XYZ file of N, CA and C in Angstrom:
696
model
N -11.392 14.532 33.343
C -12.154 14.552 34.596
C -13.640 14.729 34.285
N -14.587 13.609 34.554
C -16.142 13.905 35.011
C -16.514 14.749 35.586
N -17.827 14.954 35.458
C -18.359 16.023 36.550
C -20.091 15.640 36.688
N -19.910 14.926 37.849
C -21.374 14.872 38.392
C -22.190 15.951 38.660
N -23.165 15.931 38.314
C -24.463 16.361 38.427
C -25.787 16.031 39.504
N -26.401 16.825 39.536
C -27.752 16.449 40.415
C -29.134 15.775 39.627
N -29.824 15.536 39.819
C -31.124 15.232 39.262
C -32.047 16.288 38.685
N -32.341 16.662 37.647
C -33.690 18.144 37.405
C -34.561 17.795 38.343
N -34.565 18.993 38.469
C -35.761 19.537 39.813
C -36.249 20.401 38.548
N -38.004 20.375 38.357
C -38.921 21.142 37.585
C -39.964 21.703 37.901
N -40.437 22.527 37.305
C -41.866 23.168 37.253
C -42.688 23.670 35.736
N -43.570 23.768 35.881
C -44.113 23.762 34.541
C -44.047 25.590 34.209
N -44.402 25.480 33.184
C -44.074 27.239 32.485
C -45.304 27.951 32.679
N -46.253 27.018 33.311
C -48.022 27.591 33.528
C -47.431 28.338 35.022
N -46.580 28.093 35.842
C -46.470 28.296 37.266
C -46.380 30.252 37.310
N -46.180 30.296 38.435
C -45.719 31.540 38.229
C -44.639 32.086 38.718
N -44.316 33.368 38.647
C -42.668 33.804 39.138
C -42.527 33.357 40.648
N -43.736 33.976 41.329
C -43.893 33.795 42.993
C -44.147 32.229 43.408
N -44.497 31.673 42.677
C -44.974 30.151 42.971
C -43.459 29.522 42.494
N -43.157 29.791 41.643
C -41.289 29.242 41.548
C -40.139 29.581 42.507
N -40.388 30.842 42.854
C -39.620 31.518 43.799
C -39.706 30.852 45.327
N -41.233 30.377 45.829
C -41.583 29.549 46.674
C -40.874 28.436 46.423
N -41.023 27.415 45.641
C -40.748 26.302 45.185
C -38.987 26.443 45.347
N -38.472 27.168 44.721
C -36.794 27.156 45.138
C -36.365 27.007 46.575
N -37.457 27.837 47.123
C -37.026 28.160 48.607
C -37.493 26.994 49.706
N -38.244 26.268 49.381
C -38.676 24.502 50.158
C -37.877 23.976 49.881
N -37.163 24.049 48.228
C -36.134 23.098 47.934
C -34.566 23.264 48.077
N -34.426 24.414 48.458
C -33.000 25.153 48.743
C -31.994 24.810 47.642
N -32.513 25.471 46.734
C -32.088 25.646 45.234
C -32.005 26.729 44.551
N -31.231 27.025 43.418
C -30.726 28.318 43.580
C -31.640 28.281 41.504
N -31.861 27.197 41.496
C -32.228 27.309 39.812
C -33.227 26.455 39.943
N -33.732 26.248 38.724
C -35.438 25.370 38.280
C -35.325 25.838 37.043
N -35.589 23.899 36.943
C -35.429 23.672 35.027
C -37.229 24.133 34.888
N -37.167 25.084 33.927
C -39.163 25.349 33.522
C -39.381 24.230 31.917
N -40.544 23.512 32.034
C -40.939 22.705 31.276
C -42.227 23.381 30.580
N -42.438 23.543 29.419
C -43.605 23.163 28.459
C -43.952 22.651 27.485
N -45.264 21.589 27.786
C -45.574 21.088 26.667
C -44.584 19.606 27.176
N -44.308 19.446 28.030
C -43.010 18.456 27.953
C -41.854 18.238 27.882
N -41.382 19.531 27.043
C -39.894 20.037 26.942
C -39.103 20.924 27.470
N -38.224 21.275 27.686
C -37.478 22.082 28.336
C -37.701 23.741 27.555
N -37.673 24.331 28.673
C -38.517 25.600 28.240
C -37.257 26.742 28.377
N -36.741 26.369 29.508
C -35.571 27.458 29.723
C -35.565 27.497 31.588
N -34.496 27.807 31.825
C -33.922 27.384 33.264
C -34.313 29.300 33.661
N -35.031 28.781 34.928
C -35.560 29.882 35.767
C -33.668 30.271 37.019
N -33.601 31.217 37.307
C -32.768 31.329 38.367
C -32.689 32.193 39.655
N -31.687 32.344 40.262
C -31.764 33.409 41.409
C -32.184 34.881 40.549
N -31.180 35.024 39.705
C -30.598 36.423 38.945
C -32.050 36.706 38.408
N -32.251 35.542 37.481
C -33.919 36.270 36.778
C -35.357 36.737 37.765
N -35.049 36.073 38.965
C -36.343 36.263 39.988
C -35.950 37.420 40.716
N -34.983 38.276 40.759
C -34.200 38.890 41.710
C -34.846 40.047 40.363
N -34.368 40.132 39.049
C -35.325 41.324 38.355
C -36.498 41.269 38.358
N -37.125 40.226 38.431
C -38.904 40.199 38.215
C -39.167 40.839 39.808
N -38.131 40.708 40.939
C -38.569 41.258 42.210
C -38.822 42.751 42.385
N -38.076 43.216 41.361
C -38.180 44.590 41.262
C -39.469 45.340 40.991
N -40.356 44.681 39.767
C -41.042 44.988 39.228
C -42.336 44.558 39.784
N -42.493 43.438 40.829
C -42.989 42.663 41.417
C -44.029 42.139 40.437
N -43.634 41.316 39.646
C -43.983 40.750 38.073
C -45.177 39.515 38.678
N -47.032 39.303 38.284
C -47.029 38.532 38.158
C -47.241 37.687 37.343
N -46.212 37.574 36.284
C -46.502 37.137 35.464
C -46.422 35.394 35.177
N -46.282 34.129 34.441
C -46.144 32.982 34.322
C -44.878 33.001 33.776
N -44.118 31.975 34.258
C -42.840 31.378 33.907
C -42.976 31.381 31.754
N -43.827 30.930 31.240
C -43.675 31.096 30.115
C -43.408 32.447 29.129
N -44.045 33.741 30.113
C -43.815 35.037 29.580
C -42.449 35.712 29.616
N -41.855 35.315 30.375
C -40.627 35.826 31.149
C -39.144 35.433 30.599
N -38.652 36.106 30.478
C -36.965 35.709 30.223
C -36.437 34.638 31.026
N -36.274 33.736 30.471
C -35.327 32.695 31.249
C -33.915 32.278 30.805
N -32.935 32.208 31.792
C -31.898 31.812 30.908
C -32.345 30.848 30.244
N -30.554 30.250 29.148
C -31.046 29.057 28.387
C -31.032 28.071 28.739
N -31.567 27.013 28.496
C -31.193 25.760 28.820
C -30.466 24.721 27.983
N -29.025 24.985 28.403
C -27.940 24.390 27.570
C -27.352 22.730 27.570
N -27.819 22.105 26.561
C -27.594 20.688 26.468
C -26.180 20.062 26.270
N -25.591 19.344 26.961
C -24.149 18.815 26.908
C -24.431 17.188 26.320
N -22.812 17.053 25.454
C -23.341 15.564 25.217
C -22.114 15.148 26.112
N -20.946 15.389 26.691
C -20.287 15.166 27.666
C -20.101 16.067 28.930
N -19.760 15.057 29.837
C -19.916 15.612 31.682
C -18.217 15.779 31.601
N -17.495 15.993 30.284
C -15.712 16.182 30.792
C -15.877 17.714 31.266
N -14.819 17.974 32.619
C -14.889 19.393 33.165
C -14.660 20.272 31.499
N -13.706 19.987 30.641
C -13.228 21.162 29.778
C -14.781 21.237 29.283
N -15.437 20.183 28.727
C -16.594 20.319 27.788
C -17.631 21.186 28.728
N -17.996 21.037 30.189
C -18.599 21.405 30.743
C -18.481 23.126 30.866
N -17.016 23.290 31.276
C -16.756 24.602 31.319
C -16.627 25.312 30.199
N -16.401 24.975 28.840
C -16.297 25.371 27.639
C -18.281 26.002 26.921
N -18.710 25.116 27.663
C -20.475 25.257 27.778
C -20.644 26.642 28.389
N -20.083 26.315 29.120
C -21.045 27.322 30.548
C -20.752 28.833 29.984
N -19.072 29.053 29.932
C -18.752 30.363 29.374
C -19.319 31.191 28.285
N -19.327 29.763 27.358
C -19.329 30.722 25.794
C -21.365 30.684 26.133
N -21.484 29.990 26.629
C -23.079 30.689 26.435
C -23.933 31.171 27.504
N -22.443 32.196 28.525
C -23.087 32.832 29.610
C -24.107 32.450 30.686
N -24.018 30.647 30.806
C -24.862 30.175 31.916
C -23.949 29.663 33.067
N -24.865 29.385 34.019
C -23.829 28.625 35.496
C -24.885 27.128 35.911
N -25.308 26.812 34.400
C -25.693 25.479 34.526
C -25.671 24.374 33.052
N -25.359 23.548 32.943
C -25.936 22.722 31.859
C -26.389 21.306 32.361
N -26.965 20.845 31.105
C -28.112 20.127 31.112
C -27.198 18.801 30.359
N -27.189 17.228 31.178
C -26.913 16.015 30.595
C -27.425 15.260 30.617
N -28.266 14.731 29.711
C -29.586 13.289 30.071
C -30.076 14.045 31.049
N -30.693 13.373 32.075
C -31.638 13.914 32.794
C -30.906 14.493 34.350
N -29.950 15.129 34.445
C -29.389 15.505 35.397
C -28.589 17.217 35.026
N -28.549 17.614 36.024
C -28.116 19.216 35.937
C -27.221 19.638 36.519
N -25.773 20.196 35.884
C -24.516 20.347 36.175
C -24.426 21.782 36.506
N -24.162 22.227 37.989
C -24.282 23.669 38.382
C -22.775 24.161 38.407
N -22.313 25.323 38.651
C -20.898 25.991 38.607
C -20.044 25.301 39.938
N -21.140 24.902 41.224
C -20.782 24.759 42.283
C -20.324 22.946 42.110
N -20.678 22.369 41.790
C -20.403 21.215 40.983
C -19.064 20.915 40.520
N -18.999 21.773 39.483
C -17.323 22.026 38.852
C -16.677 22.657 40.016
N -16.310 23.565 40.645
C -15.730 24.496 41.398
C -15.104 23.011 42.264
N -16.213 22.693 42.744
C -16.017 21.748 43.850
C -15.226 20.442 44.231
N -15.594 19.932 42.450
C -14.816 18.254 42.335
C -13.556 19.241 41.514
N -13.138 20.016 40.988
C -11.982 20.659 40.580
C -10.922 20.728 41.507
N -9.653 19.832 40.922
C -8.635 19.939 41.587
C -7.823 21.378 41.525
N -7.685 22.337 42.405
C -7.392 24.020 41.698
C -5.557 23.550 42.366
N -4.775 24.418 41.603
C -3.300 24.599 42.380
C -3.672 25.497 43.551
N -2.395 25.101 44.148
C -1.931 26.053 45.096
C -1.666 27.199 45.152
N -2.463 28.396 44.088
C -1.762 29.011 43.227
C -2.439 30.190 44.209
N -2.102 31.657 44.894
C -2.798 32.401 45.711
C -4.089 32.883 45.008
N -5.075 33.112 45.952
C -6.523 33.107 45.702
C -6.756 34.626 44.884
N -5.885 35.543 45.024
C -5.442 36.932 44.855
C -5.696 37.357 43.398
N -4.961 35.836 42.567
C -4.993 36.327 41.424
C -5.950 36.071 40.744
N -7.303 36.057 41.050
C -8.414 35.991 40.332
C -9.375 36.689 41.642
N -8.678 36.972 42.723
C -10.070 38.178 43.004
C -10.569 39.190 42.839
N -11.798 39.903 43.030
C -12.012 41.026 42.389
C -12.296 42.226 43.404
N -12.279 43.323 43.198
C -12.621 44.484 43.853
C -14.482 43.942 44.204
N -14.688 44.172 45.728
C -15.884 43.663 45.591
C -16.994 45.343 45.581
N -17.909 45.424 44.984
C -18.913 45.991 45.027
C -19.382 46.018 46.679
N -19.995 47.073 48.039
C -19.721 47.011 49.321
C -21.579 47.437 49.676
N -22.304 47.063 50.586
C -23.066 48.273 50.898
C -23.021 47.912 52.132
N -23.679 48.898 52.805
C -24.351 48.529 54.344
C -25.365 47.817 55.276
N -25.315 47.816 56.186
C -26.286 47.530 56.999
C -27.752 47.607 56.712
N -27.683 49.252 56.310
C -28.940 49.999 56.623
C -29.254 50.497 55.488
N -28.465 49.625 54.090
C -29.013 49.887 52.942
C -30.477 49.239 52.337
N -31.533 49.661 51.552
C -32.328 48.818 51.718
C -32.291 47.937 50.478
N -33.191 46.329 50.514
C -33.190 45.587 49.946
C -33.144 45.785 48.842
N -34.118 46.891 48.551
C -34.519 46.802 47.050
C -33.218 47.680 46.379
N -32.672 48.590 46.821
C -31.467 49.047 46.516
C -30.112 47.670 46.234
N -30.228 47.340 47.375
C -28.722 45.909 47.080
C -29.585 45.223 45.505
N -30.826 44.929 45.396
C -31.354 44.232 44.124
C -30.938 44.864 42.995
N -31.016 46.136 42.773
C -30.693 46.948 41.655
C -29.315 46.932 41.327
N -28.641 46.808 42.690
C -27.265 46.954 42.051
C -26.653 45.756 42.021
N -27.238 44.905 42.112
C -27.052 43.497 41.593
C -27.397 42.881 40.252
N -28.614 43.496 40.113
C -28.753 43.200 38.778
C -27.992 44.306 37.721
N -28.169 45.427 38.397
C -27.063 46.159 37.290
C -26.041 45.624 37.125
N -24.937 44.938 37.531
C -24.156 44.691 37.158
C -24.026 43.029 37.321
N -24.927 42.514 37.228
C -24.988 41.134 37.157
C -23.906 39.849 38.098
N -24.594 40.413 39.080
C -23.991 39.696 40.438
C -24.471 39.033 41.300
N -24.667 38.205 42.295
C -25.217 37.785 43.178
C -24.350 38.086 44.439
N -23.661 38.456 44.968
C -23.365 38.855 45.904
C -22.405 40.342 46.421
N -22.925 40.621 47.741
C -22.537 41.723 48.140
C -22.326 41.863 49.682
N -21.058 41.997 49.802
C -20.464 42.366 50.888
C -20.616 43.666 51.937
N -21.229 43.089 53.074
C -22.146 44.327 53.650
C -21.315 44.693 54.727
N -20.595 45.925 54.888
C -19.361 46.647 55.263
C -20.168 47.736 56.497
N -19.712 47.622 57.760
C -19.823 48.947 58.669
C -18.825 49.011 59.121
N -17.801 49.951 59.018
C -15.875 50.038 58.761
C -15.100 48.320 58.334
N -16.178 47.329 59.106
C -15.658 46.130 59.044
C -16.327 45.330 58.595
N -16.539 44.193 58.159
C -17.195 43.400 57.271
C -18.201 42.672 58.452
N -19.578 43.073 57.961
C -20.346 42.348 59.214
C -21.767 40.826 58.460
N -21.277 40.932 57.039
C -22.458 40.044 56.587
C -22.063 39.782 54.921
N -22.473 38.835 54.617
C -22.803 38.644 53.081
C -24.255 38.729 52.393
N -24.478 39.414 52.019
C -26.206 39.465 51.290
C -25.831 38.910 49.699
N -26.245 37.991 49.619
C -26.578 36.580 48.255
C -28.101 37.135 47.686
N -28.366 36.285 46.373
C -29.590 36.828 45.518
C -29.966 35.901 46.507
N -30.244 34.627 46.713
C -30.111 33.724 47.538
C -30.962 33.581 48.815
N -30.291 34.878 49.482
C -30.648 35.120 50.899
C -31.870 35.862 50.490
N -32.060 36.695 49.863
C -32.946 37.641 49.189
C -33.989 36.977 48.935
N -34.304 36.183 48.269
C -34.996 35.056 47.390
C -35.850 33.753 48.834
N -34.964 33.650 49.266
C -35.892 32.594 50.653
C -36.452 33.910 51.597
N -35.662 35.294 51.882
C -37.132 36.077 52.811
C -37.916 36.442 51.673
N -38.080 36.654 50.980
C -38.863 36.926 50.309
C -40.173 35.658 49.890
N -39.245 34.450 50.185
C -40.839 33.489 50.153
C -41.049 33.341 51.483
N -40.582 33.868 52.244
C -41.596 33.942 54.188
C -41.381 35.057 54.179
N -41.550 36.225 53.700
C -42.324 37.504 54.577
C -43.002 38.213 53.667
N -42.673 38.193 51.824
C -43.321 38.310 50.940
C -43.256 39.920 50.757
N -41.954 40.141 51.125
C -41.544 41.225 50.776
C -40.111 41.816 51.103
N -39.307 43.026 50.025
C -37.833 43.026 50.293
C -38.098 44.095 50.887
N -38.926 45.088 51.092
C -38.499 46.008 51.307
C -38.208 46.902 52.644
N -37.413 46.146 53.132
C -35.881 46.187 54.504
C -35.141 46.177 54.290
N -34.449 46.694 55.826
C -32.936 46.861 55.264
C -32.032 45.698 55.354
N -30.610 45.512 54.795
C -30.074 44.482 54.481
C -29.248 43.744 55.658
N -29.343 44.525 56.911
C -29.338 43.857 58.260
C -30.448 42.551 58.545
N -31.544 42.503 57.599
C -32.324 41.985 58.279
C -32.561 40.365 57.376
N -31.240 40.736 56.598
C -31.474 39.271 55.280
C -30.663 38.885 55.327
N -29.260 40.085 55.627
C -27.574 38.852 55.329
C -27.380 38.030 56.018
N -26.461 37.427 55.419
C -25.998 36.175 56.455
C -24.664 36.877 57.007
N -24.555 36.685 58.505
C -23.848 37.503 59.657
C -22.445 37.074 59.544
N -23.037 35.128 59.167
C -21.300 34.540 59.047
C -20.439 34.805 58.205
N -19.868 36.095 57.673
C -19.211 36.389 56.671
C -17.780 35.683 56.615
N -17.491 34.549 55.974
C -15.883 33.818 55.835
C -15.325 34.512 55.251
N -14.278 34.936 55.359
C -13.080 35.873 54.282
C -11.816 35.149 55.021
N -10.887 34.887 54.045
C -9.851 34.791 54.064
C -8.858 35.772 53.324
N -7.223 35.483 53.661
C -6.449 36.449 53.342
C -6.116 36.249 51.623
N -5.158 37.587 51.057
C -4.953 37.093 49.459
C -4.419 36.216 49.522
N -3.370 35.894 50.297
C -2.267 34.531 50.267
C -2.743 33.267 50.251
N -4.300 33.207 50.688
C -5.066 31.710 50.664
C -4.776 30.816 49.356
N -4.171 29.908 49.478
C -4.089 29.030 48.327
C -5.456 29.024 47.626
N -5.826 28.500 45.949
C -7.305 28.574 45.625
C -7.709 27.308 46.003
N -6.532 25.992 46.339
C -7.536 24.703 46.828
C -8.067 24.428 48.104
N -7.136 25.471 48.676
C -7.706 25.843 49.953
C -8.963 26.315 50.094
N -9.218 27.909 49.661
C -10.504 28.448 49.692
C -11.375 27.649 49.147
N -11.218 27.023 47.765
C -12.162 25.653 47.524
C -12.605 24.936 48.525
N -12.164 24.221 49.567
C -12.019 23.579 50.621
C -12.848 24.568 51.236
N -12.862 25.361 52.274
C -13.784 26.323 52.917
C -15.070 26.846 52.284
N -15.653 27.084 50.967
C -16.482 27.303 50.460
C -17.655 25.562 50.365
N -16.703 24.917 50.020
C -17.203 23.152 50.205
C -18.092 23.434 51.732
N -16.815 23.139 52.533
C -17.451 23.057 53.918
C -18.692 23.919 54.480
N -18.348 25.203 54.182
C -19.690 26.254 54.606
C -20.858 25.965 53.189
N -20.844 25.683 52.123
C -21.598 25.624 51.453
C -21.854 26.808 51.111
N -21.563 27.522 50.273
C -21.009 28.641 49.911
C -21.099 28.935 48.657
N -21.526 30.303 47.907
C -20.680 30.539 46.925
C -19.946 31.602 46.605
N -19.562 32.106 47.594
C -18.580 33.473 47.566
C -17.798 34.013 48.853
N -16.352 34.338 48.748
C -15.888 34.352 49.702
C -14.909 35.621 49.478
N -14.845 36.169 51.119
C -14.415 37.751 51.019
C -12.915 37.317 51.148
N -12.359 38.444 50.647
C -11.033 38.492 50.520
C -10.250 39.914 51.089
N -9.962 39.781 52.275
C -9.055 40.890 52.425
C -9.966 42.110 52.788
N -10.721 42.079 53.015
C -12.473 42.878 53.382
C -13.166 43.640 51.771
N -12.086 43.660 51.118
C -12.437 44.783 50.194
C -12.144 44.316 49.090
N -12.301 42.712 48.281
C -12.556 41.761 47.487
C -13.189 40.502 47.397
N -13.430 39.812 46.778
C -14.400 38.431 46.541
C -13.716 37.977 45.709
N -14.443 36.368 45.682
C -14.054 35.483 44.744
C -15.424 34.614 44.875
N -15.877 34.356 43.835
C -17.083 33.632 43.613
C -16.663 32.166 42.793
N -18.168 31.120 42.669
C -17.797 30.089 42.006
C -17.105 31.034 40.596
N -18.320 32.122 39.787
C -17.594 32.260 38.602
C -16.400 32.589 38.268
N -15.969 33.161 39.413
C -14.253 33.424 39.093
C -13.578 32.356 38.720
N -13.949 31.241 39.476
C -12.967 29.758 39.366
C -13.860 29.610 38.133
N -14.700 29.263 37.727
C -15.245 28.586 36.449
C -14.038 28.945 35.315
N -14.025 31.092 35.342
C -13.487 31.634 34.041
C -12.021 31.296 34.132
N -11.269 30.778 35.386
C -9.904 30.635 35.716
C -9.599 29.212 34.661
N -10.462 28.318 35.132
C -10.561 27.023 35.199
C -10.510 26.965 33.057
N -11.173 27.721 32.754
C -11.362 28.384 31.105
C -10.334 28.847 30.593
N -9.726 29.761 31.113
C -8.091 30.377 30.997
C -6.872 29.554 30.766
N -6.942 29.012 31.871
C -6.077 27.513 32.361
C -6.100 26.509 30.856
N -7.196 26.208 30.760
C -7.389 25.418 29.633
C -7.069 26.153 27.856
N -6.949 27.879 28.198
C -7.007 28.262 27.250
C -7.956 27.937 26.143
N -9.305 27.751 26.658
C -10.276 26.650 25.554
C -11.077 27.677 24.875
N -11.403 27.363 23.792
C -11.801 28.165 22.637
C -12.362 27.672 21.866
């Protein structure tokens, strides 16, 4: 099985964190390939702008940690997913086009197999927790999403959501009522995974609650999809 890709979307490594962070958010993109000199410099993302938010960094895309930017010489799902894992990214790079997790997840035919057995205990906060708090504990434990709980599940807060107010109001520091997204989809454990595939497609999505008090993200299916293959 192939796996299509999008076109690189770029910026140069002279730019800066806030001028990239802008630039994602016109383009409703969650990554940006950084170029210098002509060449590929290293892929900017939600996760890396979400720590520089902390620090409120202004520094240039060239100073800064970027993930890597990982080159494929085939678009086969195993080769793709065999990429992504062993070198801890949720993108690679083919000729001139860019293969995201949501990509694979998406054209992946998954079984019928319940959604249960690859969800996880989700990490929870509130309403009235503030931004810069949900950031920390996102990057502590290297996540992009968090399920925002008042007895009942009332929102999803994404690096994502974080990342576009932050290029129109030019600042996090509110509470997380005022960024999540309200439409929280959750389905039950029993959801088949080609199912929930199917619902994450449609809403455009990359994480979905489970049972109020679990998730399942693209990376879950990526590492399933890895398992499955037993690839090594």
């Amino acid at each position: 099985m192939q796996i299509n890709g999008s076109k690189i979307i770029s910026i140069s490594c002279e730019s800066t964190i806030d001028e990239a962070i802008f630039f994602m958010a016109r383009n409703n993109i969650r990554r940006i390939v950084v170029y210098c000199n002509n060449k590929i410099y290293g892929i900017f993302t939600v996760d890396k702008a979400l720590r520089n938010l902390l620090f409120k960094s202004e520094a240039r895309l060239r100073d800064v940690e970027l993930k890597k930017a990982v080159k494929i010489s085939s678009t086969d799902v195993v080769h793709v997913v065999k990429s992504m894992v062993e070198n801890g990214v949720d993108s690679v790079i083919y000729d001139d086009k860019i293969i995201t997790e949501k990509d694979v997840v998406f054209s992946y035919d998954f079984p019928k197999v319940n959604v249960n057995n690859i969800a996880k205990e989700a990490l929870q906060i509130t309403p009235y927790t503030n931004v810069i708090s949900a950031i920390e504990i996102m990057v502590k434990n290297g996540i992009r999403h968090l399920p925002v709980i008042e007895k009942e599940p009332v929102g999803m807060l994404s690096a994502r959501d974080i990342l576009y107010y932050y290029a129109q109001k030019y600042t996090v520091d509110v509470p997380v009522m005022d960024v999540m997204n309200p439409h929280l989809i959750c389905v039950n454990e029993n959801y088949p995974m080609s199912e929930a595939v199917k619902v994450m497609k449609e809403y455009n999505i990359g994480s979905l609650c489970i049972n109020k008090n679990k998730i399942i993200t693209l990376r879950d299916f990526i590492r399933y999809i890895f398992t499955t293959f037993q690839i090594k």
